[in-house]
mmCIF file of C-alpha atoms and ligand atoms in Angstrom:
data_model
loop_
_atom_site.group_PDB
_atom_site.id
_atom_site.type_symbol
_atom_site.label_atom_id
_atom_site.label_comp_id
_atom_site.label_asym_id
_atom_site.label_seq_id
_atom_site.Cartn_x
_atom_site.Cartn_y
_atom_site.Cartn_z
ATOM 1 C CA UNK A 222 0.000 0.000 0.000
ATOM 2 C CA UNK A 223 0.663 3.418 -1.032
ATOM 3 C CA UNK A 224 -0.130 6.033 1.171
ATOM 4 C CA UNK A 225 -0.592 9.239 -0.190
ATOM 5 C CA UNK A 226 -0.905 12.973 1.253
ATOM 6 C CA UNK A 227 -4.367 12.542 2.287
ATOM 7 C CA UNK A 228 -4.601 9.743 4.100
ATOM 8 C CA UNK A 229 -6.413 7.741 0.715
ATOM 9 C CA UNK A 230 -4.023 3.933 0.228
ATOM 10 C CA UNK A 231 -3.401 3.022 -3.390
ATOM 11 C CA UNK A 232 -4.333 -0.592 -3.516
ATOM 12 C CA UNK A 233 -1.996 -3.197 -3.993
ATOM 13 C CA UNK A 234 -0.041 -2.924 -7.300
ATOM 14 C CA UNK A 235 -1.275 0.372 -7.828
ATOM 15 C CA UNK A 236 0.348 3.229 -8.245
ATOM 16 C CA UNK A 237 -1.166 6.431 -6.733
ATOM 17 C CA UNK A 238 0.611 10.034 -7.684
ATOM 18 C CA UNK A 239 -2.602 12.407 -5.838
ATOM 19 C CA UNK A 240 -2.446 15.363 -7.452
ATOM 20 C CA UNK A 241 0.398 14.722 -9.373
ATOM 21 C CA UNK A 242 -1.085 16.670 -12.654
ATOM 22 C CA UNK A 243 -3.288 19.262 -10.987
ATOM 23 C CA UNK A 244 -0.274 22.438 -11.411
ATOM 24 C CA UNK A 245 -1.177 21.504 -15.349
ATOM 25 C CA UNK A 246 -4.423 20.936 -15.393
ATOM 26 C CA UNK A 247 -6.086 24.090 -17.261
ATOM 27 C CA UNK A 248 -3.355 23.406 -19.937
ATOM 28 C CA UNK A 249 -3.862 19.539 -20.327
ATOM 29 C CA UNK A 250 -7.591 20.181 -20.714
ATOM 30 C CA UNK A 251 -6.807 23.186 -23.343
ATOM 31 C CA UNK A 252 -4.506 20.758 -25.251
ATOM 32 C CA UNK A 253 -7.270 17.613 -24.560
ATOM 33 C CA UNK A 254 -9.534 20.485 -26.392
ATOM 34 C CA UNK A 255 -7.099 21.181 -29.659
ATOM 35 C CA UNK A 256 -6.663 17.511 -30.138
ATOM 36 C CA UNK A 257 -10.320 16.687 -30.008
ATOM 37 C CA UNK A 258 -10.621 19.917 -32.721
ATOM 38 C CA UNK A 259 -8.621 17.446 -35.388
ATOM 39 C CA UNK A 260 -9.874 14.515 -34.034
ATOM 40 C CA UNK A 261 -13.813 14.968 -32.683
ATOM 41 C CA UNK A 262 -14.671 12.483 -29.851
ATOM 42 C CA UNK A 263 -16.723 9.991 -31.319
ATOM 43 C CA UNK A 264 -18.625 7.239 -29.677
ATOM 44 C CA UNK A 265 -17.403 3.665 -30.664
ATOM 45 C CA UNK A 266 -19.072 0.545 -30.723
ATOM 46 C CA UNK A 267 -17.654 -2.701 -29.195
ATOM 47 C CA UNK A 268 -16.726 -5.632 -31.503
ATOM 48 C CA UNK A 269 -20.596 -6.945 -30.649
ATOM 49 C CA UNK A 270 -22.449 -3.821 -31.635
ATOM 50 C CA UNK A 271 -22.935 -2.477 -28.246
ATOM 51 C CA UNK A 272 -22.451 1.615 -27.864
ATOM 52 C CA UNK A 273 -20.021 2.434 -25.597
ATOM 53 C CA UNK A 274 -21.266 5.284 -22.936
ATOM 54 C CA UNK A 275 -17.577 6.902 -23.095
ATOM 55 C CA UNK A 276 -16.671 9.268 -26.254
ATOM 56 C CA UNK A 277 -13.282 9.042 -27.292
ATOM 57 C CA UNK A 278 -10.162 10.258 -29.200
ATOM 58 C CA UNK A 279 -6.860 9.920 -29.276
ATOM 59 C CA UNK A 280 -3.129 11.606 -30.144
ATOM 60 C CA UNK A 281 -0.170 10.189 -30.448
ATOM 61 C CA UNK A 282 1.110 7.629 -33.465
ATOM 62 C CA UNK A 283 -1.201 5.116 -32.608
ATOM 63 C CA UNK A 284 -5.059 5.360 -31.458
ATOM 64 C CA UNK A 285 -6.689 2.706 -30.081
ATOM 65 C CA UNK A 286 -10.178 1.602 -31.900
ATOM 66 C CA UNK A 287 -13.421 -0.355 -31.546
ATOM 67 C CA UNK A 288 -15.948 -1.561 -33.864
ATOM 68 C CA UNK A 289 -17.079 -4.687 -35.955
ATOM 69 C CA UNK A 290 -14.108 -5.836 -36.798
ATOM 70 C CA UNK A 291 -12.521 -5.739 -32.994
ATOM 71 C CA UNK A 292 -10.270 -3.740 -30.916
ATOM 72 C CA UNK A 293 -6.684 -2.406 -32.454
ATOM 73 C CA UNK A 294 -4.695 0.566 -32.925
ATOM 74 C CA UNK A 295 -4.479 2.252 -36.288
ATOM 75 C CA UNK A 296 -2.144 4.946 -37.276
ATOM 76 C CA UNK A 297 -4.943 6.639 -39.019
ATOM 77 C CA UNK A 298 -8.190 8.015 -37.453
ATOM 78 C CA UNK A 299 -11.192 6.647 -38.937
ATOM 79 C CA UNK A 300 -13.465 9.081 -39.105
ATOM 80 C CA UNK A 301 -11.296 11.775 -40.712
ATOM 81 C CA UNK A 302 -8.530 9.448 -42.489
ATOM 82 C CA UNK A 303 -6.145 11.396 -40.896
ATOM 83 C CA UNK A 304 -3.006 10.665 -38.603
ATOM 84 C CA UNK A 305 -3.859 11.338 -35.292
ATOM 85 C CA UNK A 306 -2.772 14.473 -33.740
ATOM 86 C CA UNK A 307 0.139 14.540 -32.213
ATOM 87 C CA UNK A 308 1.198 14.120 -29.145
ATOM 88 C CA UNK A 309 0.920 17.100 -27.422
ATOM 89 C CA UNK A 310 4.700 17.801 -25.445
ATOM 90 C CA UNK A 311 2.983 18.488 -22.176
ATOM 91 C CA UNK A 312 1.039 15.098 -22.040
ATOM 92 C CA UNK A 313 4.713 13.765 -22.971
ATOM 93 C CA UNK A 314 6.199 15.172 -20.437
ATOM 94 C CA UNK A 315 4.122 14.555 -17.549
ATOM 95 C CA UNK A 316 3.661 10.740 -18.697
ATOM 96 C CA UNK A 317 7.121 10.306 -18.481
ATOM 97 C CA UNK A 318 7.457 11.821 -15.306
ATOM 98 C CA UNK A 319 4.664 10.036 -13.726
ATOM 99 C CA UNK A 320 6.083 6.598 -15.185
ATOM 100 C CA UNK A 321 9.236 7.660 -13.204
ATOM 101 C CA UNK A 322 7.956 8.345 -9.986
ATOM 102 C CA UNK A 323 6.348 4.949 -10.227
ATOM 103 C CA UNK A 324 9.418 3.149 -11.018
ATOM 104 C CA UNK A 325 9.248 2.747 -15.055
ATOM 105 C CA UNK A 326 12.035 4.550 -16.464
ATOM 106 C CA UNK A 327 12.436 5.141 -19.780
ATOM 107 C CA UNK A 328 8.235 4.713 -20.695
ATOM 108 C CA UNK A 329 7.710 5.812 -24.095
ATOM 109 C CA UNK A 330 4.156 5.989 -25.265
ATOM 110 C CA UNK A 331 3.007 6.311 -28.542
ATOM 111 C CA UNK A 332 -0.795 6.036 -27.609
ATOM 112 C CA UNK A 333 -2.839 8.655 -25.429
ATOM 113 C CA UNK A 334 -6.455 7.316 -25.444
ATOM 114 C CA UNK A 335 -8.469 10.272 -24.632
ATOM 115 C CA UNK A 336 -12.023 9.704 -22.717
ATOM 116 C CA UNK A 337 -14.586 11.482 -22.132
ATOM 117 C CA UNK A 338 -17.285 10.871 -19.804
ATOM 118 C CA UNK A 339 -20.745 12.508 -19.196
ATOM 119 C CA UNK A 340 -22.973 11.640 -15.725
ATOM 120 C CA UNK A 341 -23.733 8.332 -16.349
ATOM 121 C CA UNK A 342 -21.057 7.177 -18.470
ATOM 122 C CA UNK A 343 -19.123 3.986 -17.246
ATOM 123 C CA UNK A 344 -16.110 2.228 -18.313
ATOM 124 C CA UNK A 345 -16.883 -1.549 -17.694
ATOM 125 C CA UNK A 346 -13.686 -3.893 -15.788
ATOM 126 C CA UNK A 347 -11.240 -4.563 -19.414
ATOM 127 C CA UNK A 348 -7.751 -5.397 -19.367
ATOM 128 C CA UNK A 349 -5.419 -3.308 -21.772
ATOM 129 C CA UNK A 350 -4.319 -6.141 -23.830
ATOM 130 C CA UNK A 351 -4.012 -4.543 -27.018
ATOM 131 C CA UNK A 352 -0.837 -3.301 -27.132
ATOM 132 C CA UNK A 353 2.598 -5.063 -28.547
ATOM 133 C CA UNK A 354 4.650 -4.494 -25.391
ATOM 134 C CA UNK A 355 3.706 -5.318 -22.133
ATOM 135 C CA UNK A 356 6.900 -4.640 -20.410
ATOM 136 C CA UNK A 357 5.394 -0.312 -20.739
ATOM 137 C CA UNK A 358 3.281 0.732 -18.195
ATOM 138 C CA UNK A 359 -0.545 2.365 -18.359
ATOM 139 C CA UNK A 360 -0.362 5.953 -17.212
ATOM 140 C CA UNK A 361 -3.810 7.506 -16.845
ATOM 141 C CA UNK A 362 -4.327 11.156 -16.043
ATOM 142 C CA UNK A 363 -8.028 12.510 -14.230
ATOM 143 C CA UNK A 364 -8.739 15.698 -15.350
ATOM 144 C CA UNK A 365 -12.545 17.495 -14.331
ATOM 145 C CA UNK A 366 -15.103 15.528 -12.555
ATOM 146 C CA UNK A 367 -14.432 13.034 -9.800
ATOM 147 C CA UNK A 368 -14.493 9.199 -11.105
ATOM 148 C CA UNK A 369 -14.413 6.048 -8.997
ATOM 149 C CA UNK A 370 -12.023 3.485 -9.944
ATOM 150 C CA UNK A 371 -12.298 0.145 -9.719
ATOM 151 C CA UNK A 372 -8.883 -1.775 -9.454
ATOM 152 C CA UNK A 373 -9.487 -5.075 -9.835
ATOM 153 C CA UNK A 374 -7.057 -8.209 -10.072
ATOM 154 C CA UNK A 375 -5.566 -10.451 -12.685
ATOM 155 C CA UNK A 376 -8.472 -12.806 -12.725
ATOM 156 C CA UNK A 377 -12.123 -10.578 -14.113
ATOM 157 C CA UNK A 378 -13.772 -12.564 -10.964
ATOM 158 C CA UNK A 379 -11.485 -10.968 -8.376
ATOM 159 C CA UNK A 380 -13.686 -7.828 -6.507
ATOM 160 C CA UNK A 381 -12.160 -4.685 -7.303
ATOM 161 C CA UNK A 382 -10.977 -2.402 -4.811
ATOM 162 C CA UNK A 383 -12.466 1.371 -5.187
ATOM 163 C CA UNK A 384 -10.152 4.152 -5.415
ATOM 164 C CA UNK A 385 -11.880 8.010 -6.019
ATOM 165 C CA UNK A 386 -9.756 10.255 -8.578
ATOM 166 C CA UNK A 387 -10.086 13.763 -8.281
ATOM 167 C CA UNK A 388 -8.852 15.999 -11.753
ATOM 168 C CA UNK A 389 -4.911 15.923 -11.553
ATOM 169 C CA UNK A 390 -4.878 12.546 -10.154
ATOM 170 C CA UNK A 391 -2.612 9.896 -11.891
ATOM 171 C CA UNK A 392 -2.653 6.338 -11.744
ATOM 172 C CA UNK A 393 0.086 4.492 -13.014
ATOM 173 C CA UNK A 394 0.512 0.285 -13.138
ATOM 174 C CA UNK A 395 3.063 -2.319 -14.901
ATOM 175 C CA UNK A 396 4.801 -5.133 -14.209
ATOM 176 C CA UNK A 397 3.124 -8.065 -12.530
ATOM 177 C CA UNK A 398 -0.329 -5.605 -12.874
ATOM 178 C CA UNK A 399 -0.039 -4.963 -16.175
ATOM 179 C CA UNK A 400 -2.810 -6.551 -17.062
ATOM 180 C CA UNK A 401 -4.905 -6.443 -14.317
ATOM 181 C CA UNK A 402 -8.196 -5.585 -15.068
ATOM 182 C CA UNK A 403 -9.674 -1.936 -14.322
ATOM 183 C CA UNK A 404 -13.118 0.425 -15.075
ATOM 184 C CA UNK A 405 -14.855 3.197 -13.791
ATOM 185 C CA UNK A 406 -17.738 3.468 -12.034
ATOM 186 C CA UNK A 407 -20.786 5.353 -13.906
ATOM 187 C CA UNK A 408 -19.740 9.129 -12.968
ATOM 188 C CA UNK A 409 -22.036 10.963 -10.822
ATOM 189 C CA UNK A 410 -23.830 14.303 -11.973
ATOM 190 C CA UNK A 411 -21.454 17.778 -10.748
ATOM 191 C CA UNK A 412 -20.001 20.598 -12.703
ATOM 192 C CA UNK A 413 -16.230 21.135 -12.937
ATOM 193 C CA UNK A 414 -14.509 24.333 -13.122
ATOM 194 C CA UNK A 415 -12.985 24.137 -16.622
ATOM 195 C CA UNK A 416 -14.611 20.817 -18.212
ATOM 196 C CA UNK A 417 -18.255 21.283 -16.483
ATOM 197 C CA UNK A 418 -20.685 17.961 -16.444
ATOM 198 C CA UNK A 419 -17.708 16.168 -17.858
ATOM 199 C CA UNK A 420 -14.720 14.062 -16.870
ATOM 200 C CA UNK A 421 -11.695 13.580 -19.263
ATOM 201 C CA UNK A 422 -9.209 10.857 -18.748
ATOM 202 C CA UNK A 423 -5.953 10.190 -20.752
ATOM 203 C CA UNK A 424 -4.303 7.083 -20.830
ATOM 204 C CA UNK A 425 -0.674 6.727 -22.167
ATOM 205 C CA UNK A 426 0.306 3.195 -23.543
ATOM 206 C CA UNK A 427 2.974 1.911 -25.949
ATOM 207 C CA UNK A 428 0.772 0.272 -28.288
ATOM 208 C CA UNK A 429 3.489 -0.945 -30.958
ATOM 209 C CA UNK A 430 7.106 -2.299 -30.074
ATOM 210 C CA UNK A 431 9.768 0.050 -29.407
HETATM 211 C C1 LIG B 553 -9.342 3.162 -19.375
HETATM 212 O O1 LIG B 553 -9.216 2.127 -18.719
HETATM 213 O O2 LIG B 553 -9.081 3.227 -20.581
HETATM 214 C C2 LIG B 553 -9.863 4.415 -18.747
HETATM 215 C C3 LIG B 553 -9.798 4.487 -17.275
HETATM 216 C C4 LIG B 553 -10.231 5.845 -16.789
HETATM 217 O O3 LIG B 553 -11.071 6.509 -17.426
HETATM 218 O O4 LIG B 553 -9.731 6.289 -15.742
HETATM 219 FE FE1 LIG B 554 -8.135 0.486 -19.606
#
């Protein structure tokens, strides 16, 4: 266990950085906002036709993507037939540095999954599985409304522990946990600052091999 500035343990295998983003919040979300101006959020469908409740985007040289034909990253966005947008530096940056602090030098993503989520909107327990190297860590970044997140174990039947995120929280796991399987709670109604009734996570992966 973790324990972190306010008294709130990680769970096991978890790393918990409170607050680790909040000094760059207002400029993640503005650069979370340019990237979504190339690249709209759009809500995908999972390989069995079911609407997600979360919109997303991504920057970076690989996005991840749902829909008939399964889960994968493409170079290209979809919608637009585009590359994604860049990675912005900041998001970079801070990935890097939160990857350090947790023990993963040397993380290099080229994927930042960008998710929105409205009241209501869940993100059902998945593992990340998608990507070619499993020795990089996740990084995920909270930015607006508070989330609950639900940190489960390697096996989909083992209960997940609940862990709130507040915007500027980062979460970071790799290793033995790498693919440990993790969602969010459905988000409850509120009004944030700079992102209002919304919630806006990004997740840093390496999706293809180094
Ligand atoms: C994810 O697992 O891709 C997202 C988790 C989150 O929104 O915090
Ligand atoms: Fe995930």
């Amino acid at each position: 266990m973790t324990p972190d500035l306010f008294g709130e343990a990680a769970p096991p295998g978890l790393h918990y950085l409170p607050g680790f983003a909040l000094a760059d919040e207002a400029a993640l979300i503005a650069a979370a906002r340019a990237v979504a101006e190339q690249a709209p959020f759009r809500v995908m469908s999972t390989p069995g036709g079911r609407k997600m409740s979360v919109a997303m985007t991504n920057c970076g040289a690989a996005g991840w993507v749902s829909d008939a034909r399964g889960y994968r990253y493409a170079q290209r966005d979809p919608l637009t037939g585009l590359p994604w947008p860049a990675m912005p530096p900041l998001f970079l940056a801070l990935a890097q540095r939160a990857a350090g602090m947790a023990g993963f030098g040397g993380f290099v993503p080229d994927a930042c999954l960008i998710n929105r989520y409205e009241p209501g909107a869940k993100m059902a327990p998945h593992q990340d599985k998608d990507e070619a190297d499993f020795t990089a860590p996740i990084v995920s970044v909270s930015l607006g409304l508070p989330a609950v997140f639900l940190w489960g174990g390697a096996r989909r039947a083992d209960k997940p522990a609940k862990l709130p995120l507040l915007s500027g929280d980062v979460v970071v796991w790799g290793g033995e946990t790498r693919l440990h399987f993790h969602g969010i709670a459905p988000l409850r109604p509120g009004s944030h600052p700079l992102l209002g009734a919304a919630r806006v996570n990004l997740t840093f992966r390496r999706a293809f091999s180094a």
